[in-house]
Coordinates of C-alpha atoms in Angstrom, one line a residue:
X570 CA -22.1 117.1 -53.6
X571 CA -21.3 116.0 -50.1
X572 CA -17.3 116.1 -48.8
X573 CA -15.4 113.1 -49.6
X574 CA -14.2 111.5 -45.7
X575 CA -10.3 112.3 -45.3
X576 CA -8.4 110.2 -41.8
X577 CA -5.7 112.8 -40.0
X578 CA -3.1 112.4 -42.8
X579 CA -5.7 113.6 -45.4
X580 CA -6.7 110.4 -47.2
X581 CA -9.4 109.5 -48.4
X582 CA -11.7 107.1 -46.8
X583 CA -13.7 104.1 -48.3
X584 CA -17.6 103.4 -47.4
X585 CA -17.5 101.8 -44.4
X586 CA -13.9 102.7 -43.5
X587 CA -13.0 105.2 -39.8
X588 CA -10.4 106.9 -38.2
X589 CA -11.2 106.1 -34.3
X590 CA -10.7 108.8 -31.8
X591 CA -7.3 107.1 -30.5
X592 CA -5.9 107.2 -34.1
X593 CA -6.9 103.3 -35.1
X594 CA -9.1 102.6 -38.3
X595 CA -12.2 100.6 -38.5
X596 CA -14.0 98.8 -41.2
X597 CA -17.9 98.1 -40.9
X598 CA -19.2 95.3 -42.9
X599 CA -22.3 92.9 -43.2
X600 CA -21.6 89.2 -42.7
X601 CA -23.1 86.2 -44.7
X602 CA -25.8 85.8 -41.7
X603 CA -26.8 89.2 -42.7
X604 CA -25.1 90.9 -39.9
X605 CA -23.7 94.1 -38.9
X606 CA -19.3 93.4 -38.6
X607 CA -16.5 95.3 -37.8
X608 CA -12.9 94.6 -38.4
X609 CA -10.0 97.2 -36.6
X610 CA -6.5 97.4 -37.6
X611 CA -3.7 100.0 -36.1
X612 CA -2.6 101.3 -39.9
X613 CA -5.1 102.2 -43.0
X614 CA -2.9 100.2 -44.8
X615 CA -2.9 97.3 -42.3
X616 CA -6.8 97.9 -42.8
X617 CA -7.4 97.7 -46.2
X618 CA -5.6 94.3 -46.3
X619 CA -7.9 92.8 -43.7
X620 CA -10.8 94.2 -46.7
X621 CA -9.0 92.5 -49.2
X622 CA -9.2 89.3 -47.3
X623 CA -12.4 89.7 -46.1
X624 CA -14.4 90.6 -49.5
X625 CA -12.0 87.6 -51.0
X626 CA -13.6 85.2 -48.1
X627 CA -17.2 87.0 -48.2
X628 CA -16.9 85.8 -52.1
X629 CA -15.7 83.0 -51.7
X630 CA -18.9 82.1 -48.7
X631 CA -16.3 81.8 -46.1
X632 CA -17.3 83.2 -42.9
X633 CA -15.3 85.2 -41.7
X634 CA -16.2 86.1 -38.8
X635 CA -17.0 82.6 -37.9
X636 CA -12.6 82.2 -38.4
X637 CA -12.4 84.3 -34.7
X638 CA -13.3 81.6 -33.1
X639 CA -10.5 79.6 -31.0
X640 CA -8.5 76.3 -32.0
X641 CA -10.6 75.4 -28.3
X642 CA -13.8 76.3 -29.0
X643 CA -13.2 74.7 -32.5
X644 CA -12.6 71.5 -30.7
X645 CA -15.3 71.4 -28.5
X646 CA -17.7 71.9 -31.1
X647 CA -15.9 68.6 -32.7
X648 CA -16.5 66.9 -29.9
X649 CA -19.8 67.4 -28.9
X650 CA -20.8 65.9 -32.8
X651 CA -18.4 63.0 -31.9
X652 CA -20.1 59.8 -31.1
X653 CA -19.8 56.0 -31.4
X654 CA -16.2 56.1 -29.3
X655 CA -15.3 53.4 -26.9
X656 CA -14.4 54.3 -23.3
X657 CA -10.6 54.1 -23.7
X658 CA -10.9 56.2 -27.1
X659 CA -13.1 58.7 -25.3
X660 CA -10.6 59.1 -22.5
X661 CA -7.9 59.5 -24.7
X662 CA -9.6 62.3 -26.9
X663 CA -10.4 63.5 -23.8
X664 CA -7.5 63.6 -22.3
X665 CA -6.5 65.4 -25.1
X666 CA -8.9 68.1 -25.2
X667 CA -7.4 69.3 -22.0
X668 CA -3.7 69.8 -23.1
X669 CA -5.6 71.8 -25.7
X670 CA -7.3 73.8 -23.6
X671 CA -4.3 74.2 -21.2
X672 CA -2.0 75.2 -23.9
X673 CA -1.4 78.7 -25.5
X674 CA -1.8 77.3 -28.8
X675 CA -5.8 76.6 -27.9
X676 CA -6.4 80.3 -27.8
X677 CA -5.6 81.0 -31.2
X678 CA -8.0 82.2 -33.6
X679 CA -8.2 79.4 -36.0
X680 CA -8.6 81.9 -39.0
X681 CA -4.9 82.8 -37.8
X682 CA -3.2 78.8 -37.5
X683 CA -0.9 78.4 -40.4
X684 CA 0.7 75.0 -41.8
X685 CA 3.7 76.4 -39.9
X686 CA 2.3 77.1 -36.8
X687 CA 1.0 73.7 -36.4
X688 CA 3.9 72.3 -37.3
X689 CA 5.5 74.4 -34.5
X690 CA 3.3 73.7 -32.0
X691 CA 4.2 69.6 -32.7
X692 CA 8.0 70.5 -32.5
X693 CA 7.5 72.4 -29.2
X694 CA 5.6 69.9 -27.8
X695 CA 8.3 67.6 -28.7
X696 CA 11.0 69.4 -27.3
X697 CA 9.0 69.8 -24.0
X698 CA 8.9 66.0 -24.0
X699 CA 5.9 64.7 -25.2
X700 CA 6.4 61.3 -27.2
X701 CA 5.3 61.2 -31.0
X702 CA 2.5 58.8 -30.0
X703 CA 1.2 61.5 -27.7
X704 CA 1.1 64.2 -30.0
X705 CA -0.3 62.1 -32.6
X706 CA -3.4 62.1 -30.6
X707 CA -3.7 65.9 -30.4
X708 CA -3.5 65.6 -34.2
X709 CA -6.1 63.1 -34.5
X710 CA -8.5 65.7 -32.3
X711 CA -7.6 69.1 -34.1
X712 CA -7.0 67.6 -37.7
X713 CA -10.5 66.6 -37.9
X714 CA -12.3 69.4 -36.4
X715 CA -10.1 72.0 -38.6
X716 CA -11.3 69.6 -42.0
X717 CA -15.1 70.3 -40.2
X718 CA -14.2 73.8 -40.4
X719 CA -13.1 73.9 -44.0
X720 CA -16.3 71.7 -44.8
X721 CA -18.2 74.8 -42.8
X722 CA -16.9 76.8 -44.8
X723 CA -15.0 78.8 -41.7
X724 CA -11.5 78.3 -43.1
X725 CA -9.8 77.6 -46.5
X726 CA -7.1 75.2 -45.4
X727 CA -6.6 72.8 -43.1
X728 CA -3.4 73.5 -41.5
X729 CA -2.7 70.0 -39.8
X730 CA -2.7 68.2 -43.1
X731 CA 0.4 66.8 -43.1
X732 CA 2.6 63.7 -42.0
X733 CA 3.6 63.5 -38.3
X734 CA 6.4 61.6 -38.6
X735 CA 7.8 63.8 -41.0
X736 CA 8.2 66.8 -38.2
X737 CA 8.7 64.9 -35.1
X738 CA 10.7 61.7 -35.1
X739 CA 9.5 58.4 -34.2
X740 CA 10.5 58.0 -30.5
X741 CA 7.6 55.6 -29.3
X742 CA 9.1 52.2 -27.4
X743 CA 9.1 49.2 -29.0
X744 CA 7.4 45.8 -28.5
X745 CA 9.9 43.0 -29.1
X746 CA 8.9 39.7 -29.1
X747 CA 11.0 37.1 -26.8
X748 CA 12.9 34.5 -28.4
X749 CA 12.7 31.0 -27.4
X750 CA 15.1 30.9 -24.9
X751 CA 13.7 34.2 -23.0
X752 CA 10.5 32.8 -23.1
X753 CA 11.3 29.5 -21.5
X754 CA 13.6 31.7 -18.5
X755 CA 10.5 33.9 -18.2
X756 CA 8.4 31.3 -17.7
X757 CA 10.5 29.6 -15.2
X758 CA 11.7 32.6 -13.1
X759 CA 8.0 33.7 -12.5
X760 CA 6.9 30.1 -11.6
X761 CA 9.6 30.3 -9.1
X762 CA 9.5 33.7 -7.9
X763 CA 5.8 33.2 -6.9
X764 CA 2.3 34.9 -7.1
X765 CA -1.0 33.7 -8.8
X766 CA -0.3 35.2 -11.9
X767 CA 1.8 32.2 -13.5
X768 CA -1.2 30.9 -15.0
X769 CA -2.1 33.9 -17.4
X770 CA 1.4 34.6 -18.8
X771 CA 1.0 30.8 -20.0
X772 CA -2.7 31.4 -21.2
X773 CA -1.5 35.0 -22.5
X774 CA 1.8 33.7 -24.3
X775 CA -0.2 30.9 -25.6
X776 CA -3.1 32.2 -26.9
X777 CA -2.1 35.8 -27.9
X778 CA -5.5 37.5 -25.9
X779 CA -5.2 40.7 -25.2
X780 CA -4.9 41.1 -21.5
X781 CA -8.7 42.3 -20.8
X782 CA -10.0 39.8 -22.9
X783 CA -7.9 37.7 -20.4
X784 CA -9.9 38.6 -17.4
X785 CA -13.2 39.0 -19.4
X786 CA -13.4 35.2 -19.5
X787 CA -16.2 33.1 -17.8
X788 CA -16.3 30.1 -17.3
X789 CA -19.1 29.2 -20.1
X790 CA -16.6 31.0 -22.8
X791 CA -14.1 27.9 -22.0
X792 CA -14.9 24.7 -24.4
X793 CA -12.5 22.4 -22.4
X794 CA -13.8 19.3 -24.7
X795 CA -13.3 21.0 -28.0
X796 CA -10.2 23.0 -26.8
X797 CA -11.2 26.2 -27.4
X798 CA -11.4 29.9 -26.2
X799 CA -14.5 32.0 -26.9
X800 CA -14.1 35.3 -27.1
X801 CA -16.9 37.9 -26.5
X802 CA -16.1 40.4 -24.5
X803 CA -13.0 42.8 -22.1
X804 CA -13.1 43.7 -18.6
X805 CA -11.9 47.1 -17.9
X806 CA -11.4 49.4 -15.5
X807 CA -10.7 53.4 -15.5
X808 CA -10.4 56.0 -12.3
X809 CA -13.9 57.3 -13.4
X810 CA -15.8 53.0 -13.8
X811 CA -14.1 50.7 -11.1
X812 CA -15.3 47.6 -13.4
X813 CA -17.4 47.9 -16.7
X814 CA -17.8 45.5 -19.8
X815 CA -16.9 46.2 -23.3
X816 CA -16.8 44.3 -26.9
X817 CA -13.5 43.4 -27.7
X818 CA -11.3 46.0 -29.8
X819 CA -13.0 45.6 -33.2
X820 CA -15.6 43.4 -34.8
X821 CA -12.5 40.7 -35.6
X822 CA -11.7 40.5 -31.8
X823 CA -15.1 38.2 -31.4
X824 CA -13.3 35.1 -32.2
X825 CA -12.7 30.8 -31.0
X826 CA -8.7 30.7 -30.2
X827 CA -8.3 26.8 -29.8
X828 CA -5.9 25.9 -27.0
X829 CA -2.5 23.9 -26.8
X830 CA -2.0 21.3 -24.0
X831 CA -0.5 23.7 -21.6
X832 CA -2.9 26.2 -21.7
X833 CA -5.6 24.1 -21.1
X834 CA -3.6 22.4 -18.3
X835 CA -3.6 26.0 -17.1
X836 CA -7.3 27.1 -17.7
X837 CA -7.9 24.1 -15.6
X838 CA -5.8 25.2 -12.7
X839 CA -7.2 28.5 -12.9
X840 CA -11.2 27.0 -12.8
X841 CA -9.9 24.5 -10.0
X842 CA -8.0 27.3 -7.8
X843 CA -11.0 29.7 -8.2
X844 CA -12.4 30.9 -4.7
X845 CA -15.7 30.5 -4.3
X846 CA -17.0 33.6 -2.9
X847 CA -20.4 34.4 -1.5
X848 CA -21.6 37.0 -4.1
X849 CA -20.2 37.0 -7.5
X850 CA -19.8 40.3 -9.0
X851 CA -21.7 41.0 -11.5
X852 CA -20.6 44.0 -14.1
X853 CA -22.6 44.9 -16.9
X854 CA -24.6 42.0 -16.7
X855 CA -21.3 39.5 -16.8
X856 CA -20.6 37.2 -13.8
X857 CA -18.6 34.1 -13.3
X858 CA -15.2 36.0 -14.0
X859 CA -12.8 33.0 -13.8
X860 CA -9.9 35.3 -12.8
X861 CA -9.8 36.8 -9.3
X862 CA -7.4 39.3 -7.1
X863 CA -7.1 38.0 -3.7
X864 CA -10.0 40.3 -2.8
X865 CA -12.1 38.1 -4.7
X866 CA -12.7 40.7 -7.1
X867 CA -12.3 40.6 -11.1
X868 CA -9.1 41.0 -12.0
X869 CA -8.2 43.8 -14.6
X870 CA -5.1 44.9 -16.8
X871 CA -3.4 46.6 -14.2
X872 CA -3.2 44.5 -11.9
X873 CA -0.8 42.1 -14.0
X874 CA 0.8 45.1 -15.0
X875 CA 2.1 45.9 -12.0
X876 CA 3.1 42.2 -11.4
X877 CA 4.9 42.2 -14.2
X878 CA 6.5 45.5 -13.7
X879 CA 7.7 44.1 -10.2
X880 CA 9.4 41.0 -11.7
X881 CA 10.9 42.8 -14.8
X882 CA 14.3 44.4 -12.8
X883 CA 14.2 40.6 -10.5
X884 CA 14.3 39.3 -14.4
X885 CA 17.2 40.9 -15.6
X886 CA 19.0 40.2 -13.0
X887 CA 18.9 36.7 -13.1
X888 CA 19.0 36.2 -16.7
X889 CA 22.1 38.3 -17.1
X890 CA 21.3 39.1 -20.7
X891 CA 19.6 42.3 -21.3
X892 CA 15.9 41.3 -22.0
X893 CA 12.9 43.5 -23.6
X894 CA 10.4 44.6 -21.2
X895 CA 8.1 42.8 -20.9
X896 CA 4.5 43.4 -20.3
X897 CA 1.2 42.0 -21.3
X898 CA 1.4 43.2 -24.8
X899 CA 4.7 41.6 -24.9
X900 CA 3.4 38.7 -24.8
X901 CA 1.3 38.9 -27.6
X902 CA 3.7 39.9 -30.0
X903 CA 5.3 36.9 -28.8
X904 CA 2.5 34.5 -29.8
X905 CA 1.6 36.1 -33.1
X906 CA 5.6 35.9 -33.9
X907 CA 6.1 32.1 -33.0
X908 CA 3.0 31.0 -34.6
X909 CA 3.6 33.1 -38.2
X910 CA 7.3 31.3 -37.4
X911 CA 5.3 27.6 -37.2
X912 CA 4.1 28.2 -40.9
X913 CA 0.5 29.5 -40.4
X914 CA -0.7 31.5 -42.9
X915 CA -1.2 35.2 -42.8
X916 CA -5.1 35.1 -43.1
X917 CA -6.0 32.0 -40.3
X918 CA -2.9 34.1 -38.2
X919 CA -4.8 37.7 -38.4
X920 CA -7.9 35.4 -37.5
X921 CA -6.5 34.1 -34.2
X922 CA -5.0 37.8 -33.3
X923 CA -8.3 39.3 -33.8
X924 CA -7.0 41.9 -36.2
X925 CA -9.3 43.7 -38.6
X926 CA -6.3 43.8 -41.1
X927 CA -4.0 41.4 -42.4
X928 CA -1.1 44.3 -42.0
X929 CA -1.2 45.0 -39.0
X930 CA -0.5 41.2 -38.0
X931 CA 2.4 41.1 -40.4
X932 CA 4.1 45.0 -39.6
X933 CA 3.6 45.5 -36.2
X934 CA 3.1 42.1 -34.2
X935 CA 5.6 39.3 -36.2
X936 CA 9.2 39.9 -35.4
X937 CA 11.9 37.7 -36.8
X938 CA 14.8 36.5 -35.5
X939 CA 18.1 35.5 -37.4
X940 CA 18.1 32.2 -35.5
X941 CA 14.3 30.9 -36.9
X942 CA 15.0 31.9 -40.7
X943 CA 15.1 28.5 -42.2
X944 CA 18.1 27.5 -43.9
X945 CA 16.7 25.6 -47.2
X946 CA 20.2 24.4 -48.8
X947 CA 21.5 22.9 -45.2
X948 CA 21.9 19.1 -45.3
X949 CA 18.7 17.1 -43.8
X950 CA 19.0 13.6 -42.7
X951 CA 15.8 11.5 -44.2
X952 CA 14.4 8.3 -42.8
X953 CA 17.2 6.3 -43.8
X954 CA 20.0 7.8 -42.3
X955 CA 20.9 9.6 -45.6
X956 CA 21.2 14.0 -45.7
X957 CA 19.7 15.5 -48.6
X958 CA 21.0 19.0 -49.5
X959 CA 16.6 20.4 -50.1
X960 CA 13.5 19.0 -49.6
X961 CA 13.1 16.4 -52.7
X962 CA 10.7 17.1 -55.3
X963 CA 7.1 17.2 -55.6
X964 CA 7.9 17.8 -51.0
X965 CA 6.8 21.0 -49.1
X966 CA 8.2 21.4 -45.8
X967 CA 6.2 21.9 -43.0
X968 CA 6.4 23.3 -39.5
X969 CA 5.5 20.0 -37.2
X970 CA 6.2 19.7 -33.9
X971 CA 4.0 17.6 -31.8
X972 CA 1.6 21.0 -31.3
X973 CA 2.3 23.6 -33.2
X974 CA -0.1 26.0 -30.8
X975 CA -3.2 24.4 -31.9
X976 CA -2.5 24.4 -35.4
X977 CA -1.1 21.1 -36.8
X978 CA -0.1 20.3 -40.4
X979 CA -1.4 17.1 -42.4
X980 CA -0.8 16.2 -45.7
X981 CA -1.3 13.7 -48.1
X982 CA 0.8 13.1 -51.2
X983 CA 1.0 16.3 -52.8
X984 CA -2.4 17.1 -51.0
X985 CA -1.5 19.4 -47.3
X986 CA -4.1 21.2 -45.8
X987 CA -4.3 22.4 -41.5
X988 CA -6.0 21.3 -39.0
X989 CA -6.5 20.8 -35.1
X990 CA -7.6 18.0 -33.0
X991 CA -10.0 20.0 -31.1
X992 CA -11.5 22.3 -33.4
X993 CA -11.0 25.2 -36.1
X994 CA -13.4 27.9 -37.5
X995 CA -15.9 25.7 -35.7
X996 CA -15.4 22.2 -37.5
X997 CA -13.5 18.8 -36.3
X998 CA -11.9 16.4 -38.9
X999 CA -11.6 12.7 -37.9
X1000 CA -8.4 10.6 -38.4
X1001 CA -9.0 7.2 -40.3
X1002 CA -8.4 3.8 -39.0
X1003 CA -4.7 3.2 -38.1
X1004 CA -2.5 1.0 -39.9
X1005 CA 0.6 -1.0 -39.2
X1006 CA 3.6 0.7 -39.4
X1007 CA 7.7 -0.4 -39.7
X1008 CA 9.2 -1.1 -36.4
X1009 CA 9.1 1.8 -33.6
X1010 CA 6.5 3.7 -35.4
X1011 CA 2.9 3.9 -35.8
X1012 CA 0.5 5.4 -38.2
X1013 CA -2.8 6.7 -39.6
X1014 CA -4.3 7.1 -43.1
X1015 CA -4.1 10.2 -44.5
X1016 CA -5.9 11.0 -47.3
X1017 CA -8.5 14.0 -49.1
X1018 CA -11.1 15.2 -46.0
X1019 CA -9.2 14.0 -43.3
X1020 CA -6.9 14.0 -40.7
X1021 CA -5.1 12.6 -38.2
X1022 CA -4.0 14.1 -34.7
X1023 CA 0.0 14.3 -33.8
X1024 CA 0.9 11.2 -31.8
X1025 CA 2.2 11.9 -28.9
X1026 CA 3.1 8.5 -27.7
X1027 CA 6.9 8.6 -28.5
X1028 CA 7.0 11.5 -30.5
X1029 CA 6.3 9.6 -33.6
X1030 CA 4.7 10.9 -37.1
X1031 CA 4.1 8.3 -39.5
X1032 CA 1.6 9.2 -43.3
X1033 CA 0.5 7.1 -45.9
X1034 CA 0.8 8.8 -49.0
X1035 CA -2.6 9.2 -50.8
X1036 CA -4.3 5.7 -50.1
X1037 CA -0.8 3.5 -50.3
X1038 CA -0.3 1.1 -47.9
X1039 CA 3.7 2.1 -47.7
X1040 CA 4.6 4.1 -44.5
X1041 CA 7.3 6.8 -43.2
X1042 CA 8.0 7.5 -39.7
X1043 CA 10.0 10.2 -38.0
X1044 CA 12.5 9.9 -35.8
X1045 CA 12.4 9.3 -31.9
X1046 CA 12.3 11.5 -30.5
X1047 CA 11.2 14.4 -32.7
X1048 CA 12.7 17.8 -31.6
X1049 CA 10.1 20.4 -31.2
X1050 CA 10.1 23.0 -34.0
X1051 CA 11.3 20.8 -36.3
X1052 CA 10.5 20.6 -40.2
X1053 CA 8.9 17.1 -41.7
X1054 CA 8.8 17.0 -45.7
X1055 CA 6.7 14.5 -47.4
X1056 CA 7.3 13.4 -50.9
X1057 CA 4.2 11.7 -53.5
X1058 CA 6.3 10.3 -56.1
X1059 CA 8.6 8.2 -54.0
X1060 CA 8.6 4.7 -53.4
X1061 CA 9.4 4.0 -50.0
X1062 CA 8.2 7.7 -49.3
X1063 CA 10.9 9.5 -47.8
X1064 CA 10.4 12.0 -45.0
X1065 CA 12.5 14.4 -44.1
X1066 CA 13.0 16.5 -41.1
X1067 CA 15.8 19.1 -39.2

């Protein structure tokens, strides 16, 4: 019977277990792959519980050895099965991939990465003064690639499944949207302090594009006779692709954005200002980019960016107030607020944003203001002179001021339904024959299929109820932003209006 294997202190050793020359242990094993292993550890106690979790694993068809491998390597491997990303996603993850390699944390062995140690590494990085939005890129990288290694069967947890927010606070800067009154100082101050870029903070507060589908426009994406914006494509630009050509943000951003007055006063300003140059650029198979840098080259994002960076501290100054900044984005959020504040509906409103989701129009691009909450039980004068404490029954009040960006209301007795003069979701309704009207007022039938445009001739608004011959007419002049209510039952029809 052969000797049983004893280390220095006269234990017994396992199959497969050795006392090294320098007085640390060893533990040879075979791997899933069918492989020859070996596991060290300073202590024979410290080795036998690597055994324990090895055999556990081995049973369990995690590999173990596979587990050595680093949170960078891990990532990489993520990576390189990654595809389907747009440029600026790339360059983000990218981007990322760096700090990950840069960092201590990236040399881990991801066998080793507990919950706590990833949480740790997110708190570190916080306190080193990385912003949550930051960090929650890294997490978007490593969460997925450790899921890929539990799904490979490398690891038994993924360590980074958890809630950002509830480890590092929300810090990230936020968009505000610009009342009424900053608006119209904004507007004013940059027409005033000069440069060619008064023209697309119109079109951009206005329309709500985003700034490259701004400068992606051509001249065939603008319906001038149907008052509309086609949207098909952004123009962007990165250190690594001076100019290239992308769809817009998601499969919603392809869209028709009709235009007010004033941005198509501006769109034709822009088409009439262009420079003709003597070779048009041509990126990605695009030309004909209506917006140009003085270079006569497409313009991009940054470029108003910086612009608008310039004017921001000029801005504040002169108001006197403290304002938001305001950027391109800004802008936006200031469209999407005052139109959801006109009385469009959520689903037409996440249409003209180009959102793929209804809450992402509502919870992160409408902002209320105290001042545009609409104060139902304050006193309304009607058409006679009289106030009446709510809109009278059988009435819905309405957002109408002579253009409502794009979007006007029409209704009909009981009967209201939207449209636009130019065009929406590809379709024009026609206005009926106008009739007479009381004195200082004219009108147009209103009934079931049809509409008629705002009158802008004085300001007025006159309706016939259904197919009644009786009229109503607002006020002169009618305030912008005001509400109009019109009542079926009522004989004279009374509308109302504040």
């Amino acid at each position: 019977m052969s000797e049983k294997r004893k280390d220095s202190k006269g234990r017994v050793l396992k199959d497969g277990e050795s006392q090294r020359a320098n007085g640390t242990y060893d533990y040879r094993y075979t791997d899933i792959h069918k492989k020859r292993r070996c596991i060290y550890a300073k202590s024979l106690t410290e080795l036998r519980k690597k055994e324990e979790e090895l055999w556990r694993d081995l049973a369990d068809g995690i590999d173990y050895a596979a587990g050595e491998m680093t949170v960078a390597d891990l990532v990489d491997r993520y990576m390189n099965l990654k595809r389907g990303l747009k440029p600026n996603s790339l360059r983000s993850y990218n981007t990322a991939v760096k700090r990950i390699h840069a960092d201590p944390f990236g040399q881990k062995a991801i066998k080793t990465v507990k919950l706590s140690d990833a949480k740790g590494w997110f708190v570190f990085l916080h306190d080193s003064g990385f912003k949550q939005n930051t960090i929650g890129i890294l997490q978007s990288v490593v969460r997925p690639a450790f899921e890929m290694a539990v799904e490979d069967d490398i690891i038994r947890k993924n360590p980074f499944k958890f809630k950002l927010s509830d480890v590092v606070p929300k810090d990230a800067y936020v968009r505000n949207a610009l009342t009424r009154e900053q608006q119209e100082k904004y507007l004013q101050f940059v027409q005033d302090y000069g440069g060619n870029y008064y023209d697309d903070i119109v079109i951009l507060m206005g329309t709500g594009l985003r700034v490259s589908e701004l400068y992606g426009l051509t001249r065939a994406d603008i319906d001038f006779e149907r008052h509309c914006i086609h949207v098909r494509r952004q123009l962007c630009r990165t250190a690594e692709k001076p100019y290239f050509v992308t769809p817009p943000k998601t499969k919603s951003g392809i869209r028709n954005v009709p235009m007010t007055d004033t941005v198509c006063a501006a769109l034709r300003r822009v088409v009439k200002a262009r420079a003709s140059t003597k070779v048009e650029a041509l990126v990605d198979g695009c030309s004909g980019f209506l917006f140009l840098d003085k270079s006569g080259m497409p313009k991009v994002a940054m470029h108003l960016e910086n612009y608008m960076r310039g004017v921001q501290g000029k801005f504040e100054k002169a108001y006197s107030k403290p304002v938001p900044r305001i950027t391109p984005h800004v802008l936006r959020h200031t469209f999407c607020t005052n139109v959801q504040q006109a009385g469009l509906d959520v689903k037409s409103l996440q249409y003209l944003m180009g959102h793929s989701n209804a809450s992402v129009t509502l919870d992160v691009y409408t902002h209320s203001f105290i001042l545009c909450i609409p104060r139902t039980s304050a006193a309304h004068p009607n058409s006679n002179g009289k106030v009446v404490a709510s809109c009278p029954a059988n009435g819905y009040w309405r957002c109408m001021p002579l253009c409502c960006w794009g979007l006007r209301w029409c209704c009909a007795g009981c009967i209201c339904w939207r449209c636009t003069p130019p065009m929406l979701h590809g379709r024009r309704r026609k206005a009926q024959s106008p009739y007479s009207c009381p004195p200082g007022g004219a009108t147009f039938m209103m009934r079931r299929g049809g509409c008629s445009p705002v009158l802008r001739s004085a300001g007025r608004w006159c309706a016939f109820p259904g197919r009644a011959i009786t009229t109503g007419c607002m006020p002169v002049p009618m305030p912008p932003d005001r509400r109009f209510c019109t009542v079926a039952a009522a004989a004279p029809p009374r509308f109302c209006w504040r």
